[in-house]
Amino acid sequence: MVERQMHLNWDLGWMLASRGLSISYYNKGSFNFLSWWLFNFWQLSTRIMWIVPGPGSLSFCRRPVGLQRLAFRFYATKTSDPLRILFCGSDQFSIAHLKALHAYRLKQPERISSIDVVCRPGKRIGRGLKQIREVPLKAAASALSLPIHEIDTFTGWTPPSSPDGNINLVIAVSFGLFVPPRILNDAKYGGLNVHPSLLPNFRGPAPLHHALLAGETTTGVTVQALHSKHFDHGVIISQTPAPGFDIPNPESCTVPQLVDFVAPKGAEMLVESIEKGLFVPPIANAGAEQTGKLKDAPKITPEDRHINWANWTLAEINRRNRVIGPLWSKALCASNPADGPLSFQQKRVILTDTEEVDPPEGCDSFSILPGLPFTNASHPVEPKKSRQLYVFTADGKVLRINRMKVEGEQDAEGLRAAIKARMFGDRAFQYEGRELTPFRNSLV
């Protein structure tokens, strides 16, 4: 069923309005006081009116010149059965959408009759796996007194039913599990997903991370129908107009900050899509045509944090550290001579605190070896206050390693951690009376 709603619009309106004509449709079943007032207003202000009788009245009106800028415009709002929603989510981004849906349900109970929440079970973490880390959405759903279903797979699981009927709309926001066709087909209106990018750009589970890593200055939100076979390939029912909205402070913005900025916009778009019934078939594709090469947003892995010293500039290192850090490399460590013959082992080194500094005097020759740490001290190196640990990047800039965590050890001051792990070589290099001692090998 389509309800035709009239809205006053102070512009040229339709092409007919520019010629002094307007078209108005009055349906007897929905005729109300506002319709009556508008009808009489137009009747009094027009020179000529033609009325075609029938179940609804279709009128063509010619208005005085002074009123020709006033026009009527129609908007179609699709109606649906009261929605029994199965909301699937996990993190802060999905929490914002759940809260918005719950608030809309309280205001419009005739539109949303129920919301059931699906999240994944908590995971055991820590030493001995004695602690359980719950999915953040669980606490939010509990605070809203919503039914919660914890599942790690849809296999063998059936959505809840009630005397009012079965689930008729699935909404997945930052969920992580693929909703199978069996679940979607059983829901009268299928499923919806909110994705924080201008699809099809940045398809994948980490669109905000990759937008920041790519140095994007704008982003957007997309509401799409859930696809029965692939993630992020559904029909787009609503989307931020291109080129999107500006990312606040893109050169310093972090993922949590961007989530806090984008989530309310996605929640608002989702509620608006529900309110307008954009999910009701037939679904119109509202996606904008994309030009140029599309960018993907795959899951962030530990390898994305692995520093490529030969190619990464200081800006790239800082950006990755801000978005997905802390970053890591591998360093060659010598065994303790007291334990027997000398041996070497590659150990992972996490750089927990670094900063750009001016190059120490006499270290220019190290710039041709990005990734080779050194200190401003003679061999054997001792941890004195004036001594620091430095490393060149691919573009000739210098990072000071303030703190790092060596595999198997606690996080510690950079120079002390390197000395304890026996990373320094056996000799120092002199330049104009200054001595510099490098690691045995470059970080890899």
XYZ file of C-alpha atoms in Angstrom:
444
model
C 0.000 0.000 0.000
C 1.324 3.424 -0.887
C 0.260 6.510 1.034
C 0.502 9.714 -0.995
C 1.553 12.587 1.194
C 1.450 16.248 0.139
C 4.108 18.675 1.256
C 4.253 22.406 0.595
C 7.427 23.290 -1.241
C 8.521 26.875 -1.901
C 10.319 26.337 -5.172
C 9.400 25.873 -8.824
C 8.224 22.330 -8.103
C 7.085 20.369 -11.075
C 7.288 21.528 -14.641
C 3.553 22.154 -14.475
C 4.039 24.519 -11.565
C 6.265 26.706 -13.710
C 3.298 27.106 -16.040
C 0.933 28.000 -13.234
C -0.549 24.496 -12.936
C -0.622 22.108 -10.010
C -1.880 18.560 -9.633
C -3.472 17.437 -6.386
C -4.777 14.012 -5.409
C -7.355 13.622 -2.656
C -8.188 10.136 -1.445
C -11.465 9.883 0.446
C -10.065 7.217 2.738
C -7.266 9.475 3.969
C -8.995 12.876 3.666
C -8.349 14.834 6.863
C -8.573 18.385 8.136
C -5.246 19.372 6.579
C -6.371 18.017 3.217
C -9.684 19.906 3.579
C -7.914 23.171 4.428
C -5.452 22.858 1.565
C -8.236 21.920 -0.821
C -10.301 24.984 0.048
C -7.260 27.254 0.048
C -6.453 26.211 -3.484
C -10.071 26.405 -4.559
C -10.285 30.018 -3.416
C -6.954 31.011 -4.923
C -7.323 29.440 -8.363
C -8.919 30.838 -11.448
C -9.809 27.511 -13.011
C -10.221 24.054 -11.439
C -11.108 20.770 -13.090
C -12.204 17.901 -10.832
C -12.321 14.328 -12.082
C -14.735 12.325 -9.895
C -13.943 8.824 -8.656
C -12.619 6.994 -5.565
C -10.162 9.851 -5.276
C -10.403 13.341 -6.705
C -7.783 14.427 -9.221
C -7.733 18.178 -9.760
C -5.833 20.410 -12.165
C -5.543 23.963 -10.887
C -4.381 27.209 -12.468
C -3.194 29.693 -9.890
C -2.783 33.451 -9.881
C 0.659 34.666 -10.903
C 1.507 35.568 -7.313
C 1.027 31.953 -6.208
C 2.759 30.205 -9.080
C 5.862 29.561 -6.987
C 3.808 27.467 -4.545
C 3.714 23.803 -5.570
C 2.724 20.419 -4.214
C 5.131 17.505 -4.201
C 4.350 13.839 -3.545
C 6.419 11.402 -1.513
C 5.741 7.665 -1.355
C 6.088 5.829 1.930
C 5.777 2.061 1.816
C 3.991 0.391 4.679
C 4.735 -3.015 6.156
C 3.498 -5.426 8.754
C 4.601 -4.625 12.309
C 8.278 -5.532 12.316
C 9.631 -8.376 14.412
C 13.337 -7.690 14.106
C 16.268 -10.033 14.635
C 19.195 -7.678 15.315
C 22.682 -9.190 14.918
C 25.700 -7.210 16.116
C 28.769 -7.049 18.310
C 30.572 -3.754 18.941
C 30.078 -0.051 19.660
C 29.062 0.643 16.068
C 26.209 -1.861 16.272
C 25.210 -0.671 19.762
C 24.412 2.796 18.383
C 22.071 1.236 15.819
C 20.361 -1.020 18.353
C 19.698 1.924 20.672
C 18.270 3.972 17.796
C 15.945 1.132 16.765
C 14.821 0.629 20.356
C 14.070 4.348 20.739
C 12.091 4.323 17.485
C 10.150 1.281 18.668
C 9.118 3.119 21.842
C 7.885 6.054 19.734
C 6.260 3.950 17.002
C 5.217 0.598 18.527
C 2.879 -0.002 15.612
C 5.909 -0.078 13.262
C 8.221 -2.281 15.368
C 6.545 -4.835 17.600
C 9.660 -6.642 18.879
C 13.458 -6.739 18.734
C 15.451 -9.888 19.476
C 19.244 -9.564 19.724
C 21.792 -12.073 18.443
C 25.456 -11.858 19.430
C 28.363 -14.249 19.638
C 29.307 -15.932 22.937
C 32.038 -14.446 25.117
C 35.624 -15.596 24.549
C 38.020 -16.891 27.162
C 41.125 -14.725 27.462
C 44.134 -14.172 29.706
C 46.533 -16.581 31.338
C 44.888 -19.953 31.704
C 41.868 -18.661 29.761
C 40.130 -18.011 33.064
C 38.511 -14.710 32.088
C 35.580 -14.312 29.705
C 35.359 -11.229 27.504
C 31.751 -10.633 26.536
C 30.641 -9.011 23.308
C 29.846 -5.327 24.110
C 26.415 -5.591 22.478
C 25.285 -8.094 25.106
C 25.455 -5.581 27.953
C 23.696 -2.930 25.847
C 20.865 -5.306 24.927
C 20.524 -6.396 28.544
C 20.260 -2.759 29.666
C 17.397 -2.298 27.178
C 15.690 -5.477 28.489
C 15.771 -7.092 25.056
C 15.858 -10.882 24.510
C 19.432 -12.081 23.830
C 20.521 -15.136 21.844
C 24.217 -16.108 21.907
C 25.293 -18.229 18.952
C 28.602 -18.935 17.235
C 26.970 -20.400 14.135
C 23.556 -20.353 12.477
C 23.811 -24.079 11.760
C 20.977 -25.865 13.540
C 19.642 -22.624 15.025
C 16.140 -21.298 14.417
C 15.088 -17.690 15.080
C 12.598 -17.215 17.919
C 8.869 -17.064 17.247
C 6.019 -15.509 19.191
C 2.205 -15.610 19.184
C 2.332 -12.461 17.043
C 4.338 -14.241 14.355
C 7.860 -15.082 13.266
C 10.824 -12.793 12.673
C 10.128 -10.824 9.487
C 13.259 -8.631 9.205
C 16.910 -9.410 9.968
C 19.279 -6.500 10.629
C 23.021 -7.231 10.807
C 25.390 -4.447 11.850
C 29.079 -5.228 12.403
C 28.172 -8.826 13.227
C 30.918 -10.966 11.707
C 28.851 -14.043 10.851
C 27.229 -14.580 7.467
C 23.436 -14.739 7.733
C 22.458 -17.795 5.635
C 19.711 -17.831 2.985
C 17.609 -20.109 5.199
C 17.244 -17.338 7.773
C 16.745 -14.576 5.192
C 14.148 -16.517 3.205
C 12.098 -17.197 6.328
C 11.933 -13.456 7.050
C 9.219 -11.769 4.988
C 11.343 -8.674 4.344
C 14.729 -10.380 4.180
C 17.610 -8.554 5.824
C 19.378 -5.205 6.065
C 22.949 -4.216 6.814
C 24.542 -0.872 7.689
C 28.059 -0.517 6.272
C 30.292 2.478 7.129
C 31.504 3.269 3.616
C 30.170 4.319 0.234
C 29.676 0.837 -1.167
C 30.887 -0.782 -3.325
C 34.045 1.030 -2.186
C 35.710 -0.463 0.908
C 33.818 -3.735 0.906
C 34.881 -5.905 3.814
C 34.936 -6.124 7.617
C 37.277 -3.165 8.279
C 36.107 -0.194 6.160
C 36.924 2.503 8.715
C 40.434 1.141 9.299
C 41.207 1.026 5.592
C 39.687 4.443 4.916
C 42.114 5.968 7.419
C 45.030 3.839 6.202
C 44.377 5.011 2.642
C 44.464 8.638 3.765
C 40.823 9.266 2.828
C 39.381 12.612 3.880
C 35.711 11.681 3.355
C 33.575 8.644 4.052
C 29.896 7.733 4.230
C 27.270 5.200 5.254
C 25.309 2.660 3.226
C 22.161 0.728 4.105
C 21.935 -2.354 1.917
C 19.839 -5.488 1.633
C 21.620 -8.599 2.893
C 22.893 -10.701 -0.003
C 22.221 -14.429 0.067
C 25.748 -15.399 -1.045
C 28.254 -12.605 -0.430
C 29.080 -9.937 2.128
C 28.468 -6.330 1.014
C 26.921 -7.167 -2.365
C 23.265 -6.425 -1.595
C 21.000 -3.855 -3.217
C 21.709 -0.400 -1.799
C 18.514 1.146 -0.413
C 20.035 4.299 1.086
C 23.449 5.932 0.982
C 25.260 9.124 1.907
C 25.452 11.285 -1.240
C 28.912 11.265 -2.845
C 31.571 12.278 -2.029
C 30.371 11.649 1.533
C 30.927 13.652 4.697
C 34.280 14.951 5.892
C 36.325 12.838 8.280
C 37.141 15.023 11.303
C 40.882 15.737 11.530
C 41.818 12.949 9.078
C 45.556 13.243 9.814
C 45.048 12.485 13.510
C 41.704 10.652 13.605
C 41.682 7.205 15.230
C 39.282 4.351 14.546
C 37.355 4.773 17.851
C 36.958 8.482 17.104
C 35.694 7.736 13.603
C 33.278 5.104 14.953
C 31.843 7.669 17.378
C 31.419 10.104 14.480
C 29.945 7.719 11.895
C 27.740 5.495 14.093
C 25.018 8.119 14.788
C 24.795 8.860 11.065
C 24.371 5.176 10.266
C 21.777 4.758 13.021
C 19.807 7.728 11.716
C 19.890 6.352 8.166
C 18.730 2.919 9.357
C 15.754 4.347 11.264
C 14.858 6.543 8.296
C 14.971 3.495 6.009
C 12.639 1.645 8.388
C 10.323 4.639 8.645
C 10.062 5.017 4.866
C 9.710 1.281 4.300
C 12.613 1.212 1.846
C 13.078 -2.499 2.584
C 9.585 -3.368 1.311
C 9.645 -4.964 -2.165
C 10.111 -3.864 -4.830
C 13.422 -2.444 -3.588
C 14.897 0.442 -5.562
C 18.681 0.654 -5.932
C 19.824 3.963 -4.439
C 23.552 3.414 -4.962
C 25.598 5.962 -6.869
C 27.658 4.852 -9.849
C 31.286 4.370 -8.805
C 34.169 5.496 -10.979
C 37.800 4.466 -10.735
C 39.374 1.482 -9.031
C 37.507 0.162 -6.012
C 39.298 -0.300 -2.691
C 38.749 -3.325 -0.468
C 38.614 -3.447 3.321
C 39.779 -6.927 4.372
C 40.185 -7.989 7.977
C 43.165 -6.415 9.731
C 45.811 -9.058 10.431
C 49.064 -9.006 12.442
C 50.964 -8.786 9.159
C 49.377 -5.370 8.521
C 51.332 -4.180 11.591
C 54.620 -5.715 10.417
C 56.894 -2.799 9.473
C 58.353 -2.850 5.970
C 61.473 -0.811 6.671
C 62.647 -0.791 3.060
C 59.479 0.898 1.789
C 57.500 2.524 4.591
C 57.992 6.238 5.076
C 57.701 7.915 8.448
C 54.194 9.097 7.515
C 53.146 5.535 6.685
C 54.566 4.201 9.943
C 52.863 6.916 11.980
C 49.546 6.401 10.179
C 49.559 2.644 10.709
C 50.598 3.065 14.309
C 47.684 5.473 14.843
C 45.104 3.329 13.069
C 46.089 -0.282 13.830
C 49.226 -0.047 16.027
C 51.382 -0.802 17.828
C 53.670 -2.029 15.040
C 56.272 -4.771 15.204
C 59.416 -6.180 13.607
C 61.867 -8.987 14.247
C 65.354 -8.480 15.674
C 68.360 -10.797 15.848
C 69.187 -11.598 19.479
C 72.290 -13.384 20.805
C 72.189 -16.068 23.457
C 73.679 -15.594 26.908
C 77.400 -16.549 26.783
C 77.011 -18.142 30.207
C 74.613 -20.670 28.704
C 77.185 -22.164 26.333
C 78.245 -21.595 22.714
C 76.948 -18.410 21.120
C 73.722 -18.794 19.151
C 71.243 -16.396 17.556
C 67.474 -16.195 17.429
C 64.961 -13.922 15.711
C 62.553 -12.440 18.252
C 59.479 -10.326 17.710
C 59.843 -6.742 18.905
C 56.751 -4.577 19.442
C 57.508 -0.860 19.261
C 55.146 0.451 21.919
C 56.374 4.073 21.958
C 58.196 5.894 19.165
C 58.537 9.508 18.058
C 60.175 11.491 15.282
C 63.349 13.337 16.307
C 66.191 15.190 14.646
C 69.049 12.901 13.568
C 71.883 12.653 16.125
C 75.147 14.170 14.935
C 77.349 11.862 12.895
C 74.652 9.305 12.013
C 74.124 10.222 8.334
C 75.734 6.999 7.100
C 72.978 4.960 8.792
C 70.333 6.588 6.574
C 71.255 4.199 3.742
C 70.200 1.297 5.978
C 66.584 1.974 7.018
C 65.529 -0.361 9.810
C 69.000 -0.711 11.399
C 68.702 0.591 14.999
C 71.697 2.275 16.630
C 72.573 4.169 19.770
C 74.826 7.138 20.523
C 77.202 5.102 22.704
C 80.408 3.123 22.419
C 80.679 -0.643 22.731
C 79.825 -2.256 25.113
C 76.614 -0.261 25.403
C 75.488 0.772 28.862
C 72.073 2.260 29.714
C 72.990 5.817 30.606
C 70.485 8.668 30.689
C 71.870 10.572 27.690
C 71.792 7.539 25.397
C 68.843 6.692 23.178
C 67.827 4.142 20.568
C 67.277 5.409 17.000
C 66.315 4.020 13.590
C 66.011 5.539 10.095
C 62.868 5.136 7.966
C 62.757 4.644 4.186
C 62.463 8.390 3.531
C 65.478 9.332 5.647
C 63.582 10.400 8.775
C 64.619 9.287 12.266
C 62.464 7.527 14.840
C 63.478 7.332 18.465
C 62.369 4.064 20.053
C 61.356 5.096 23.547
C 59.848 1.780 24.612
C 59.516 -1.705 23.174
C 58.444 -5.176 24.162
C 60.752 -8.039 23.229
C 59.182 -11.459 22.769
C 59.081 -13.236 26.130
C 59.840 -10.057 28.094
C 57.886 -7.195 29.644
C 57.500 -3.816 27.972
C 60.584 -1.735 28.838
C 62.592 1.362 27.966
C 63.924 0.859 24.434
C 67.676 0.935 25.055
C 67.482 -1.263 28.161
C 65.307 -3.818 26.353
C 67.809 -3.999 23.468
C 70.771 -4.441 25.826
C 69.012 -7.183 27.812
C 68.150 -9.087 24.616
C 71.767 -8.694 23.362
C 70.761 -7.076 20.071
C 73.820 -4.808 19.668
C 76.799 -5.784 17.551
C 80.388 -6.184 18.728
C 81.803 -2.883 17.514
C 81.077 0.830 17.326
C 81.552 3.314 14.470
C 83.334 6.612 14.974
C 82.545 9.912 13.277
C 84.261 13.162 14.263
C 84.967 11.832 17.717
C 81.453 10.467 18.262
C 80.756 6.751 18.587
C 77.599 5.000 17.392
C 76.833 1.319 17.977
C 74.280 -0.455 15.736
C 72.334 -3.696 16.136
C 73.834 -6.878 14.701
C 71.309 -6.784 11.853
C 68.514 -4.616 10.547
C 65.004 -5.181 11.823
C 62.984 -7.382 9.492
